[in-house]
mmCIF file of C-alpha atoms in Angstrom:
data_model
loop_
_atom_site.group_PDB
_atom_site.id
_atom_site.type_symbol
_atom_site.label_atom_id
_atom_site.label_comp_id
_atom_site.label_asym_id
_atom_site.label_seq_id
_atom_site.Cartn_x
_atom_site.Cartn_y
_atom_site.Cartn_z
ATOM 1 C CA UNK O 34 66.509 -15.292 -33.365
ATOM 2 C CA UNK O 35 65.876 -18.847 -33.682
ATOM 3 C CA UNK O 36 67.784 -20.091 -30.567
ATOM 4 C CA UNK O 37 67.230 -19.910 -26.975
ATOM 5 C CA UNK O 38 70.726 -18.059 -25.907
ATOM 6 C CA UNK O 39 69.943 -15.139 -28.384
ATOM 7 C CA UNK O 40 66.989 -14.576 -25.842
ATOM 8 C CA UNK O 41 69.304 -14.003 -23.186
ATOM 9 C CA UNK O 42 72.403 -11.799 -24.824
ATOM 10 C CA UNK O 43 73.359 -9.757 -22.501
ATOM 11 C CA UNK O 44 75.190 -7.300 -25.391
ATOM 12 C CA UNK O 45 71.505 -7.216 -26.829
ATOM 13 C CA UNK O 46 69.792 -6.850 -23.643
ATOM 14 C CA UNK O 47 71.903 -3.818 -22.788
ATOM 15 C CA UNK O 48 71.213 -1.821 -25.897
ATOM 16 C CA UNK O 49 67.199 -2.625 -25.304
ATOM 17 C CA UNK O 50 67.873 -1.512 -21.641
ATOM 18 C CA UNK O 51 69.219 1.803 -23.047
ATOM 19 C CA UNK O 52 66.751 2.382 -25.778
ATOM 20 C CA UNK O 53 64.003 1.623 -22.968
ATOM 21 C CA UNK O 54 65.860 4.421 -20.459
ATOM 22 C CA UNK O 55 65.919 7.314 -23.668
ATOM 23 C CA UNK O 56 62.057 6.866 -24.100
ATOM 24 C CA UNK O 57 61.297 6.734 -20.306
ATOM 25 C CA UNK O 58 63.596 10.489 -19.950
ATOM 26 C CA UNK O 59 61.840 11.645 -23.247
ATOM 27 C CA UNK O 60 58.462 10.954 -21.414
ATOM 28 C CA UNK O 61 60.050 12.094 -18.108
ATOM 29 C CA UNK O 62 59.016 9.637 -15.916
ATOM 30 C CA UNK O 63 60.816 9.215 -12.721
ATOM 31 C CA UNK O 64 61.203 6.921 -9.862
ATOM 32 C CA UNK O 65 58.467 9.441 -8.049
ATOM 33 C CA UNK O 66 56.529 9.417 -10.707
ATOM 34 C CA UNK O 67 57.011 6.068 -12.656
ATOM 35 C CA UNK O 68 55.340 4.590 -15.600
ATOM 36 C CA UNK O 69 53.301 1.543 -14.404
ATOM 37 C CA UNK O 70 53.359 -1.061 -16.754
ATOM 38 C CA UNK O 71 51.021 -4.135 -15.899
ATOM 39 C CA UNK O 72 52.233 -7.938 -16.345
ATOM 40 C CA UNK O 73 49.749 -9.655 -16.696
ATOM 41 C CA UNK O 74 50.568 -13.210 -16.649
ATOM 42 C CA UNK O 75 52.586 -14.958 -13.536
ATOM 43 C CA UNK O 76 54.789 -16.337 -15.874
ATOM 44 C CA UNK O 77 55.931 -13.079 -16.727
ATOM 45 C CA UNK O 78 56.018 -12.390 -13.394
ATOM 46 C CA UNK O 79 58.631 -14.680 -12.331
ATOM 47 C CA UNK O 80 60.940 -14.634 -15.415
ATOM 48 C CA UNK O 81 61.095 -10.456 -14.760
ATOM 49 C CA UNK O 82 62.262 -11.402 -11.217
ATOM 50 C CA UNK O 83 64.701 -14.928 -12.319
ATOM 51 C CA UNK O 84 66.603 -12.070 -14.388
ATOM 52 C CA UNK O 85 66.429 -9.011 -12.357
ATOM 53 C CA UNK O 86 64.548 -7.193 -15.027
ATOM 54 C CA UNK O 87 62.696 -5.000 -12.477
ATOM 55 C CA UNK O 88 66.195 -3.783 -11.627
ATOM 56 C CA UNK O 89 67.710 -3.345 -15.212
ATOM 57 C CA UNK O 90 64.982 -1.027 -16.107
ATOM 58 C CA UNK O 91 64.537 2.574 -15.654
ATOM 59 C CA UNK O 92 64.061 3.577 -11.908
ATOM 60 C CA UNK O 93 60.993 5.293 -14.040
ATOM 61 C CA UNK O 94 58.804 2.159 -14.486
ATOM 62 C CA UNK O 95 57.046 0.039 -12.083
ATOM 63 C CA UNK O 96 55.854 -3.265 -12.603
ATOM 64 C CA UNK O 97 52.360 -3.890 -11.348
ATOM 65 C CA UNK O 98 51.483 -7.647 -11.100
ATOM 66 C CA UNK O 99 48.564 -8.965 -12.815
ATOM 67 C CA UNK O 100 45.712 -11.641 -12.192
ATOM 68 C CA UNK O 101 47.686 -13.938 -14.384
ATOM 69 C CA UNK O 102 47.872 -16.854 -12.283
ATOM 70 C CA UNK O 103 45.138 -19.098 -12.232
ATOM 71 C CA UNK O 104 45.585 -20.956 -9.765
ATOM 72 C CA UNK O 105 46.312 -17.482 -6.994
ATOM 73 C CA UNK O 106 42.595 -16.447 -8.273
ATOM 74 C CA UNK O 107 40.530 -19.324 -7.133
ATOM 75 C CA UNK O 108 38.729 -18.530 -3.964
ATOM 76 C CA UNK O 109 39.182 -20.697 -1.172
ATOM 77 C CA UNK O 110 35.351 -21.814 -1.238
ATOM 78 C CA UNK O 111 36.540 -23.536 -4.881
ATOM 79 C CA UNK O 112 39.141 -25.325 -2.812
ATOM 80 C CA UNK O 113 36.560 -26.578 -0.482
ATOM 81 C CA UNK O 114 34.352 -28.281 -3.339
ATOM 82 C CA UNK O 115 37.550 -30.120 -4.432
ATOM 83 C CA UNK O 116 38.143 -31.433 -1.015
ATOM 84 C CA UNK O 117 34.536 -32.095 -0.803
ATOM 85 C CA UNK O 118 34.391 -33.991 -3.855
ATOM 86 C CA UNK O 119 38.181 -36.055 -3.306
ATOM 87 C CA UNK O 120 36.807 -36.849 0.323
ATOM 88 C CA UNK O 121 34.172 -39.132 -1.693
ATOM 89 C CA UNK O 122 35.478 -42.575 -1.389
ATOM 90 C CA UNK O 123 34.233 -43.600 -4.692
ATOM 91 C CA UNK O 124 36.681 -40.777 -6.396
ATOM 92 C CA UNK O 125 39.696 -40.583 -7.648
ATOM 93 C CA UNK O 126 40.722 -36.983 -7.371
ATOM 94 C CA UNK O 127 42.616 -35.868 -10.096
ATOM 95 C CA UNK O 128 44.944 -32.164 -10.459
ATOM 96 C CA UNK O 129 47.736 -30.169 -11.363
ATOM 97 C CA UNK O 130 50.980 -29.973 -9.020
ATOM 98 C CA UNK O 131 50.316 -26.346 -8.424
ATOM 99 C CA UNK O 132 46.976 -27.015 -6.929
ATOM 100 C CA UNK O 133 47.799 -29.431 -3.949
ATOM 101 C CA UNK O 134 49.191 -26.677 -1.725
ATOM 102 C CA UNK O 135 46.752 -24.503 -1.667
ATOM 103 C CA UNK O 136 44.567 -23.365 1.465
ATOM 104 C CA UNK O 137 41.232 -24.194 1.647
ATOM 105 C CA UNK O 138 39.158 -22.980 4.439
ATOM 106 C CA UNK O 139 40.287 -25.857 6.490
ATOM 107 C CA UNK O 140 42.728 -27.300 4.643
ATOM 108 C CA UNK O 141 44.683 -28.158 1.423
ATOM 109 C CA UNK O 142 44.209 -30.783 -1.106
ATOM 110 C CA UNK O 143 47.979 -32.108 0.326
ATOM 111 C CA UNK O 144 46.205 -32.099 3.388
ATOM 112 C CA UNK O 145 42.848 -34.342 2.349
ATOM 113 C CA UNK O 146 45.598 -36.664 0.686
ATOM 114 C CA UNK O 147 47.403 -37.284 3.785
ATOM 115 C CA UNK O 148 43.875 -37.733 5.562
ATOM 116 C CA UNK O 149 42.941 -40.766 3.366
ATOM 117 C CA UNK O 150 41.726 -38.705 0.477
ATOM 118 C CA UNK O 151 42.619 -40.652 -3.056
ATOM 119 C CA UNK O 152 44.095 -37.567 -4.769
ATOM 120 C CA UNK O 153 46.465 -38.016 -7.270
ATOM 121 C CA UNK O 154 49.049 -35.125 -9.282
ATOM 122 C CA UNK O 155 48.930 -35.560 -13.001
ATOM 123 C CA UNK O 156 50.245 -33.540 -15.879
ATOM 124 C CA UNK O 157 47.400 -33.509 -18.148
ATOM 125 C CA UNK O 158 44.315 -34.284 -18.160
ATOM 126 C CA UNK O 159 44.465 -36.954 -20.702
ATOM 127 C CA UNK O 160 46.367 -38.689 -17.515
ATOM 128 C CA UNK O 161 42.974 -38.470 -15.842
ATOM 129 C CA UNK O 162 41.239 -40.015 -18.750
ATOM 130 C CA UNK O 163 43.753 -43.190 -18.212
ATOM 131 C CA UNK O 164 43.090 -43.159 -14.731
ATOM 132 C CA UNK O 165 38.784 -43.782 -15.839
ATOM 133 C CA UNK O 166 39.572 -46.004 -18.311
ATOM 134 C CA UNK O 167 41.866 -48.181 -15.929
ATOM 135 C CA UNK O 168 39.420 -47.639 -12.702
ATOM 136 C CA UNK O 169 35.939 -48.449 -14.606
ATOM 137 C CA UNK O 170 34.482 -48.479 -10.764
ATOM 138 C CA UNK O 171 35.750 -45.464 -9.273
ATOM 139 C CA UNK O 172 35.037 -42.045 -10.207
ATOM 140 C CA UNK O 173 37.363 -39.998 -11.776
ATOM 141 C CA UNK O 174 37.272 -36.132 -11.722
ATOM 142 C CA UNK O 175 39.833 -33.590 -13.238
ATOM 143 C CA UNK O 176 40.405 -30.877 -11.403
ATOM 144 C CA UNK O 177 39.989 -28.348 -14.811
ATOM 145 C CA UNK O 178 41.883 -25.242 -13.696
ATOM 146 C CA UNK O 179 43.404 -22.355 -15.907
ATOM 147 C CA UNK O 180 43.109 -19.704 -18.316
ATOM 148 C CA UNK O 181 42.653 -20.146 -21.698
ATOM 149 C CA UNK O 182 46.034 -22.146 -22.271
ATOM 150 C CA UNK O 183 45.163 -25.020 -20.680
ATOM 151 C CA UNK O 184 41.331 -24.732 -21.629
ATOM 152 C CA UNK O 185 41.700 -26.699 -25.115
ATOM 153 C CA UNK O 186 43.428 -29.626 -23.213
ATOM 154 C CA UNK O 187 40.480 -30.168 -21.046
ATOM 155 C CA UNK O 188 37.964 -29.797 -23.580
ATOM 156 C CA UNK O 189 39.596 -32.340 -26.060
ATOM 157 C CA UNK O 190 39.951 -34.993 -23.301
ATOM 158 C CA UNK O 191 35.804 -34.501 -22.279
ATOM 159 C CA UNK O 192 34.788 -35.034 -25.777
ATOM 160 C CA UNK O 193 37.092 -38.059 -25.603
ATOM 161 C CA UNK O 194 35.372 -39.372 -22.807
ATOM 162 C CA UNK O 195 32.285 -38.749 -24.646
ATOM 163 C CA UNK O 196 33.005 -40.809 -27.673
ATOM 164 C CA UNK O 197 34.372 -43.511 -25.691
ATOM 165 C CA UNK O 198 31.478 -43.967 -23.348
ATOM 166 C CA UNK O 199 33.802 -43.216 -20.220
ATOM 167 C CA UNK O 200 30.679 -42.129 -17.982
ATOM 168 C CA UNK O 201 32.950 -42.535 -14.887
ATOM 169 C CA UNK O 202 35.269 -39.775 -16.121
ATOM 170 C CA UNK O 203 34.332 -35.828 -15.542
ATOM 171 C CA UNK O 204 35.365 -32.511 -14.799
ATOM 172 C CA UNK O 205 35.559 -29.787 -11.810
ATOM 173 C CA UNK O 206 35.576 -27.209 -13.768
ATOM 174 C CA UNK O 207 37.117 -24.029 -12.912
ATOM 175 C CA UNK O 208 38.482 -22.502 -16.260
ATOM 176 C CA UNK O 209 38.402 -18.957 -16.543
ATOM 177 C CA UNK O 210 39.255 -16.302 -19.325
ATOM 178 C CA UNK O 211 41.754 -13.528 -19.334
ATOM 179 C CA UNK O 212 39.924 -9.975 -20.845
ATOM 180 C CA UNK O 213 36.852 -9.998 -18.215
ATOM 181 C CA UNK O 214 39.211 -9.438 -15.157
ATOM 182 C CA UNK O 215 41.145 -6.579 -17.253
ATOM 183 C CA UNK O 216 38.195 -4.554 -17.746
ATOM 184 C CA UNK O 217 37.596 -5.107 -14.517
ATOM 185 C CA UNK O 218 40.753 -3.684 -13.220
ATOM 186 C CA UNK O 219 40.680 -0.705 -15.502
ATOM 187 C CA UNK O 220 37.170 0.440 -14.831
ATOM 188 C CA UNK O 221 38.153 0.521 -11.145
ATOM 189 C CA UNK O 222 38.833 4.595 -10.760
ATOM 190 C CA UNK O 223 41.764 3.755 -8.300
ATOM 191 C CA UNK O 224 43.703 1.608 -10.348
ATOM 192 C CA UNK O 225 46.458 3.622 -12.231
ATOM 193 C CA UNK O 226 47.911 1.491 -14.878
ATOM 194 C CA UNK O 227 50.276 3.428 -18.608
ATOM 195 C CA UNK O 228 50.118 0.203 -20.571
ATOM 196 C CA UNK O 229 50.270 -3.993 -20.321
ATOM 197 C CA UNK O 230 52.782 -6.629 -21.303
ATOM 198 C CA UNK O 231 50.082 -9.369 -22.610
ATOM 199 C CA UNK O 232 50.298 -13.112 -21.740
ATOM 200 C CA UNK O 233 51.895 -15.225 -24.544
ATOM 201 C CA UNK O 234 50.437 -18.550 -23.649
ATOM 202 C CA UNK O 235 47.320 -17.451 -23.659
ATOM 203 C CA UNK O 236 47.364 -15.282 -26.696
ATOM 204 C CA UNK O 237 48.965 -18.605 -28.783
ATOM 205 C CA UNK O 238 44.687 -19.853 -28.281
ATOM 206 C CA UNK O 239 42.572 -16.792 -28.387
ATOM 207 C CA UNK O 240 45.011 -14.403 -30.078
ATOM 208 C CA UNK O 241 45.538 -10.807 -29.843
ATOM 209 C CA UNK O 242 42.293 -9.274 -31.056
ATOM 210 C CA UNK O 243 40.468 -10.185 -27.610
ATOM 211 C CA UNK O 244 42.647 -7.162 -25.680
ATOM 212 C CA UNK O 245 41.127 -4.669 -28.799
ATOM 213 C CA UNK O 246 38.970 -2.880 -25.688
ATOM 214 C CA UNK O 247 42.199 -1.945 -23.544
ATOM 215 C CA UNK O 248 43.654 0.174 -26.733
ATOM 216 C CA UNK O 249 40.023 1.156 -28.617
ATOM 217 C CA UNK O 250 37.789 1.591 -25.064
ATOM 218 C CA UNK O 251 40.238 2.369 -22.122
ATOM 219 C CA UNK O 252 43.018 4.082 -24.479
ATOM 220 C CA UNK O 253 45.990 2.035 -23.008
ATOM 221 C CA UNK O 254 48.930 0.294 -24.956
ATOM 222 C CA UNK O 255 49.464 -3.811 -24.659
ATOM 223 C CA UNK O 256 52.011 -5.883 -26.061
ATOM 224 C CA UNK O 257 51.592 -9.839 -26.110
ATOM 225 C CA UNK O 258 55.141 -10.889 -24.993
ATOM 226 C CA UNK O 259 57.185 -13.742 -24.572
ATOM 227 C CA UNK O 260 59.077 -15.346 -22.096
ATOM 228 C CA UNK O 261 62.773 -14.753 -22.412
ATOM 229 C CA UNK O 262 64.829 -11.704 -20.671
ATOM 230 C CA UNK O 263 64.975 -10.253 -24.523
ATOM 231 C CA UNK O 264 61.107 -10.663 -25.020
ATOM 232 C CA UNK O 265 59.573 -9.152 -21.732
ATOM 233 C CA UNK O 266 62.382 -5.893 -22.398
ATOM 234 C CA UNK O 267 61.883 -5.498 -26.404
ATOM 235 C CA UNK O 268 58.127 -5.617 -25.075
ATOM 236 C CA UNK O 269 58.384 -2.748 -22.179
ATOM 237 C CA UNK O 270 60.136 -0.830 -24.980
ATOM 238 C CA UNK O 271 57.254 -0.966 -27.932
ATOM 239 C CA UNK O 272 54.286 -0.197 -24.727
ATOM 240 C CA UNK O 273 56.863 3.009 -23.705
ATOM 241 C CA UNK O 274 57.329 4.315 -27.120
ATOM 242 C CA UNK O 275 53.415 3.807 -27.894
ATOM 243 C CA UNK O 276 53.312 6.109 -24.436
ATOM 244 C CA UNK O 277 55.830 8.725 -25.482
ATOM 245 C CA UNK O 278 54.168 8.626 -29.377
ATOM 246 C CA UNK O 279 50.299 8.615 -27.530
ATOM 247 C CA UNK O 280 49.245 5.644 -28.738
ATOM 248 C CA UNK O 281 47.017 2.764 -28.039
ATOM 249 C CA UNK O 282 47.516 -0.521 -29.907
ATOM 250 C CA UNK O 283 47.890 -3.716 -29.930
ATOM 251 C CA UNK O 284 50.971 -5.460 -30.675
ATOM 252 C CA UNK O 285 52.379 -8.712 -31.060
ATOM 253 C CA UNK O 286 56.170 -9.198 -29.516
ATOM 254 C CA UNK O 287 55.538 -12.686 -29.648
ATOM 255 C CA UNK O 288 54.369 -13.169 -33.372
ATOM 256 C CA UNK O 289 56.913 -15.823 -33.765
ATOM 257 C CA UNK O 290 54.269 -17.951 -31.151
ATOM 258 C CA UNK O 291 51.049 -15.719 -31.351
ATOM 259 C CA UNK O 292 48.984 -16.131 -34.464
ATOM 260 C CA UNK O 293 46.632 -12.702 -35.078
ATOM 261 C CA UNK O 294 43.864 -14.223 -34.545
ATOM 262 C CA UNK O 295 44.691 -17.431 -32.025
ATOM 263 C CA UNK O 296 44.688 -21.416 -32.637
ATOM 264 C CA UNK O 297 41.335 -22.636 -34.761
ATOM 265 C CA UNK O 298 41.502 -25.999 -33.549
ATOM 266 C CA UNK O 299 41.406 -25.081 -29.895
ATOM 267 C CA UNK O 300 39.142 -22.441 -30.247
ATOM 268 C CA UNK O 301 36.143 -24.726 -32.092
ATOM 269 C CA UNK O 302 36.943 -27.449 -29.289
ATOM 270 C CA UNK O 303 36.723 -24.695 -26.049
ATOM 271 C CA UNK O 304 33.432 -23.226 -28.224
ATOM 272 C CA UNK O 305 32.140 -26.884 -28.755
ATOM 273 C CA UNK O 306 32.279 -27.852 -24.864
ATOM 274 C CA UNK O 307 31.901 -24.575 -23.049
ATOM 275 C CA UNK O 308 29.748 -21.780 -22.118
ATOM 276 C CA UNK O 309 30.317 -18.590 -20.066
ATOM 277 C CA UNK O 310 28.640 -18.639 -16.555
ATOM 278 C CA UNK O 311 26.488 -15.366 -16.000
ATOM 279 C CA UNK O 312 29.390 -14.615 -13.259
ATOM 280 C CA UNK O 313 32.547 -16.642 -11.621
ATOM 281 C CA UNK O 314 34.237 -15.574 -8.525
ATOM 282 C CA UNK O 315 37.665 -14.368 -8.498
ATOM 283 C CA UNK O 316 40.199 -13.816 -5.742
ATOM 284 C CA UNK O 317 40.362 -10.441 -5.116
ATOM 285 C CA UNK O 318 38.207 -9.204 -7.222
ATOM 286 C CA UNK O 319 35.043 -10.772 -6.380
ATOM 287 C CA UNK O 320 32.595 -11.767 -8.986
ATOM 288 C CA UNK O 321 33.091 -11.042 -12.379
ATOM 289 C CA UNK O 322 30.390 -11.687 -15.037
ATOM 290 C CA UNK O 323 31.121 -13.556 -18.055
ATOM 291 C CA UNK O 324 34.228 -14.587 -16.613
ATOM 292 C CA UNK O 325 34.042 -18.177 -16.005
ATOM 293 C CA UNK O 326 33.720 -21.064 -18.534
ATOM 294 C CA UNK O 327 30.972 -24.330 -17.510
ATOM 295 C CA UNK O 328 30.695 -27.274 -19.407
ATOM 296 C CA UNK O 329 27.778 -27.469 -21.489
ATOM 297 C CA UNK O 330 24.515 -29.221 -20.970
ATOM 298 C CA UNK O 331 25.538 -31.705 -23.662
ATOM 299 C CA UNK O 332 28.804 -33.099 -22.389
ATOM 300 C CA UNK O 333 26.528 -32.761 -18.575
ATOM 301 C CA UNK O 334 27.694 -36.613 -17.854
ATOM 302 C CA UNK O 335 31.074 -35.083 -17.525
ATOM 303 C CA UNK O 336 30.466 -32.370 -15.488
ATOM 304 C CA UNK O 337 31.054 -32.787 -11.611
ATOM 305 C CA UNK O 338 29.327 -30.100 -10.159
ATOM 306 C CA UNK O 339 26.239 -31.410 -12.245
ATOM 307 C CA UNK O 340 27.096 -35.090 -10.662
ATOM 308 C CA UNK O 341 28.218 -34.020 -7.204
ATOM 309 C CA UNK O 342 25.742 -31.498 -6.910
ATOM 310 C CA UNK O 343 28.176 -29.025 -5.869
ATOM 311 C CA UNK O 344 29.633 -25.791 -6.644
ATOM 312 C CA UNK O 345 27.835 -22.669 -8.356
ATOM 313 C CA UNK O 346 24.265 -23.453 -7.569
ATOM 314 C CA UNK O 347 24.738 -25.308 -4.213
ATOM 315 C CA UNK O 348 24.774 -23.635 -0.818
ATOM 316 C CA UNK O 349 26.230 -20.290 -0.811
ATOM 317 C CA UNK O 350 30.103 -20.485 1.416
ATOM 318 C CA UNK O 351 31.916 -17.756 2.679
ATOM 319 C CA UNK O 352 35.381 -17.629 0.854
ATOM 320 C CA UNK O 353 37.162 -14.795 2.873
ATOM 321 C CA UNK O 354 40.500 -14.863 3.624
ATOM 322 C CA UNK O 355 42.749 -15.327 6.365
ATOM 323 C CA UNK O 356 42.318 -12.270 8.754
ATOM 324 C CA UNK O 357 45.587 -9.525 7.624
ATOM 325 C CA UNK O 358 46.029 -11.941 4.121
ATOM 326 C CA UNK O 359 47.138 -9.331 1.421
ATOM 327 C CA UNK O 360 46.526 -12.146 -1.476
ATOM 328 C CA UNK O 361 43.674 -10.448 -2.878
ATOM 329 C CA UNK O 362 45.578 -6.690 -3.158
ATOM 330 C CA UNK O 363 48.664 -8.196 -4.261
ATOM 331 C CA UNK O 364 46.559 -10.202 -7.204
ATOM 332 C CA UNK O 365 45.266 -7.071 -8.396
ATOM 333 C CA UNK O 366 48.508 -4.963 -8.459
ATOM 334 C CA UNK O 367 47.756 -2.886 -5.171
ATOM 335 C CA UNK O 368 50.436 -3.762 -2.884
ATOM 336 C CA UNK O 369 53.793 -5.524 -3.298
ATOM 337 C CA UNK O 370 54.014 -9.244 -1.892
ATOM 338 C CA UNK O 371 56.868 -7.674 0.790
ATOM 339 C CA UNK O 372 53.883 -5.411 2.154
ATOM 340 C CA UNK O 373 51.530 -8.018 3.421
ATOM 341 C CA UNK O 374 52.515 -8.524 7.200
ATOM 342 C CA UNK O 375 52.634 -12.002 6.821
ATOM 343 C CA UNK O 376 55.100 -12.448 3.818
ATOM 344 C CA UNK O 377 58.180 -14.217 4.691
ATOM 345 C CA UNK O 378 56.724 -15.299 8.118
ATOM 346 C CA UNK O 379 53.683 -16.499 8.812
ATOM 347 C CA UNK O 380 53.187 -17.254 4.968
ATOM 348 C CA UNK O 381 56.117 -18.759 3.349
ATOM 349 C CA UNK O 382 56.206 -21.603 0.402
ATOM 350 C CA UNK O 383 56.822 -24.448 3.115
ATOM 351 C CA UNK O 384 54.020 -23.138 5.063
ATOM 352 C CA UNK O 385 51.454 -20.653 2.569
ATOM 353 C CA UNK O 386 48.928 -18.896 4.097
ATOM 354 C CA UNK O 387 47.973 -17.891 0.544
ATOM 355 C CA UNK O 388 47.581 -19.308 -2.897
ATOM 356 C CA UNK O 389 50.369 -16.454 -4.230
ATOM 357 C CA UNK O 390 52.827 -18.171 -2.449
ATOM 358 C CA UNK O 391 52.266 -21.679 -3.943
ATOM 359 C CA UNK O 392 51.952 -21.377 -7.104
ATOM 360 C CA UNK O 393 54.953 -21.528 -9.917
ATOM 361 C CA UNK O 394 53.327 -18.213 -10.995
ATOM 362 C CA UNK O 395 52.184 -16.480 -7.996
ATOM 363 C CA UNK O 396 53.829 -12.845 -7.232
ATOM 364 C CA UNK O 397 54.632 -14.002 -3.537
ATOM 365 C CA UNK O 398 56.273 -17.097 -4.786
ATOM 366 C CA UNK O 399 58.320 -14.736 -7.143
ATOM 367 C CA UNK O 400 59.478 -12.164 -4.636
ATOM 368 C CA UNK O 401 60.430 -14.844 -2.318
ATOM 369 C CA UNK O 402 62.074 -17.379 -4.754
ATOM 370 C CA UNK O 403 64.832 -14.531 -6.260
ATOM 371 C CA UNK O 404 65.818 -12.491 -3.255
ATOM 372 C CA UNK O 405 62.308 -11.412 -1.317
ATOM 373 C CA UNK O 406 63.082 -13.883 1.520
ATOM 374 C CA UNK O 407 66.031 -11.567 2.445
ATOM 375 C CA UNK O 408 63.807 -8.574 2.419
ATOM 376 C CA UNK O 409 61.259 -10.170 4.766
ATOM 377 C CA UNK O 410 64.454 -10.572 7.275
ATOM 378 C CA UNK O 411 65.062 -6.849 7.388
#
């Protein structure tokens, strides 16, 4: 399949559809008593939702949404430091589109802006590193957020900063990696999860060795998928047969993206800039250790907590959330976005209440975008 439309056959998708349905009856799953099958990325997320994939599928498997969306794990207190820092008037405050809409404990980074804050939306963060070298007297500081997909990015532009002498230009970083919050997940004894669909993005940098544990420790199938209708359903199909066959292994959907064992170049440039923190909050899911990534004491000119003085090591914040908020549940796969009592009303993409419902990958966004704005109204 070397063209987008063969993703998206509908002939093809039907025969997958019925190939998935004759393993889920050979198991004997049921809508009761369904198979629950873990995306874990918010990309995922939404492109099972665009196509109505969750209703194609046997009434015999549930999708369970992951933590797969970086930007609906941050906790708010994170969102304070950025306001903190873009509330500096000597900075230029740097960050991703998703990012701007998202509640703080007082407010969003939208908000700051329209307060006098000098925060600006960029696509990379090599478009930060213009903004130093064009603003030699201001401050410029990237708002480094994501998994490890957009990890490399930031880590090639800081050691470009560092051979060009840009002292003005560093980074809030926030980057995070994908396997601690999975173990996580399944060593909680509530959590009931058959098998994963694996994130593609991330799995084109780090690979598909780095889920090994879920199959060899925790005995549960994952298949690194990618993004088209065909992708995510030829993936549910390999995890249900590995179910029916009881097995646990690894397997690449996506090979035609996913090298075995990730992207060299990206790795030696995260491994060159980065180390793990000892433990990084998540949304959710509180703190996780070995989670997080920090920049390294020898790029420490570019790192803005180190400048700012704020962040992990400052003054402990409370990062709760809004009283009745189900962001944290829905994040780890406990409770559909159409459960939380404020979905559709008091927390809707014009006005979020939560990060889930801002982001271009966050579950709430999904339900409401393709058809979950009607089921609030009922």
């Amino acid at each position: 399949m070397r063209y987008m439309e063969e993703f998206r056959d509908p002939k093809a998708a039907k025969a997958v559809l019925a190939r998935i349905a004759a393993v889920v009856d050979e198991i004997g799953a049921t809508a009761e008593k369904p198979l629950h099958i873990m995306e874990i990325c918010g990309g995922h997320t939404h492109a099972i939702f665009r196509y109505g994939l969750d209703k194609l599928t046997h009434p015999g498997i549930e999708f369970i949404h992951g933590p797969g969306c970086p930007v609906c794990v941050l906790p708010r207190a994170r969102v304070d430091d950025c306001i903190a820092i873009a509330r500096r008037p000597e900075v230029i405050f740097a960050t991703f589109g998703d990012a701007m809409r998202v509640p703080g404990t007082e407010m969003s980074l939208l908000e700051a802006k329209a307060g006098g804050a000098d925060i600006r939306m960029v696509y990379s963060p090599l478009d930060a590193l213009e903004l130093a070298r064009r603003n030699p007297e201001r401050e410029v500081v990237f708002f480094g957020l994501g998994f490890e997909t957009t990890t490399p990015s930031t880590a090639l532009s800081i050691q470009a900063a560092a051979r060009e002498g840009l002292g003005n230009f560093s980074v809030f970083c926030n980057h995070i990696t994908v396997p601690p919050p999975l173990r996580a997940l399944l060593s909680d004894p509530d959590m009931r999860l058959d098998g994963f669909v694996g994130p593609g993005h991330v799995s084109m940098v780090i690979g598909i060795h780095a889920y090994d544990f879920i199959a060899g420790e925790f005995g549960k199938p994952i298949v690194v998928a990618g993004f088209e209708p065909l992708d995510l359903l030829q993936s549910v199909l390999m995890a249900v047969e590995q179910i029916r066959d009881g097995r646990a292994e690894v397997e690449n959907q996506y090979a035609r993206v996913v090298p075995e064992h990730g992207n060299p170049v990206s790795l030696a440039a995260i491994a060159d800039v980065y180390e793990m923190r000892p433990s990084f909050e998540w949304r959710g899911l509180g703190e996780i250790d070995q989670s997080g990534l920090r920049i390294r004491d020898g790029y420490r000119r570019h790192d803005a907590e180190a400048k700012f003085g704020i962040g992990y090591g400052a003054a402990a914040r409370g990062s709760a959330e809004p009283e009745d908020c189900a962001c944290g549940q829905v994040m780890t796969g406990r409770l559909k976005p159409t459960a939380c009592p404020h979905f559709g009303k008091g927390c809707t993409p014009g006005m979020p209440l939560g990060a889930l419902m801002v982001s271009s990958e966050g579950a709430c966004a999904a339900y409401y975008q393709y058809g979950g704005a009607r089921a609030a109204a009922e």
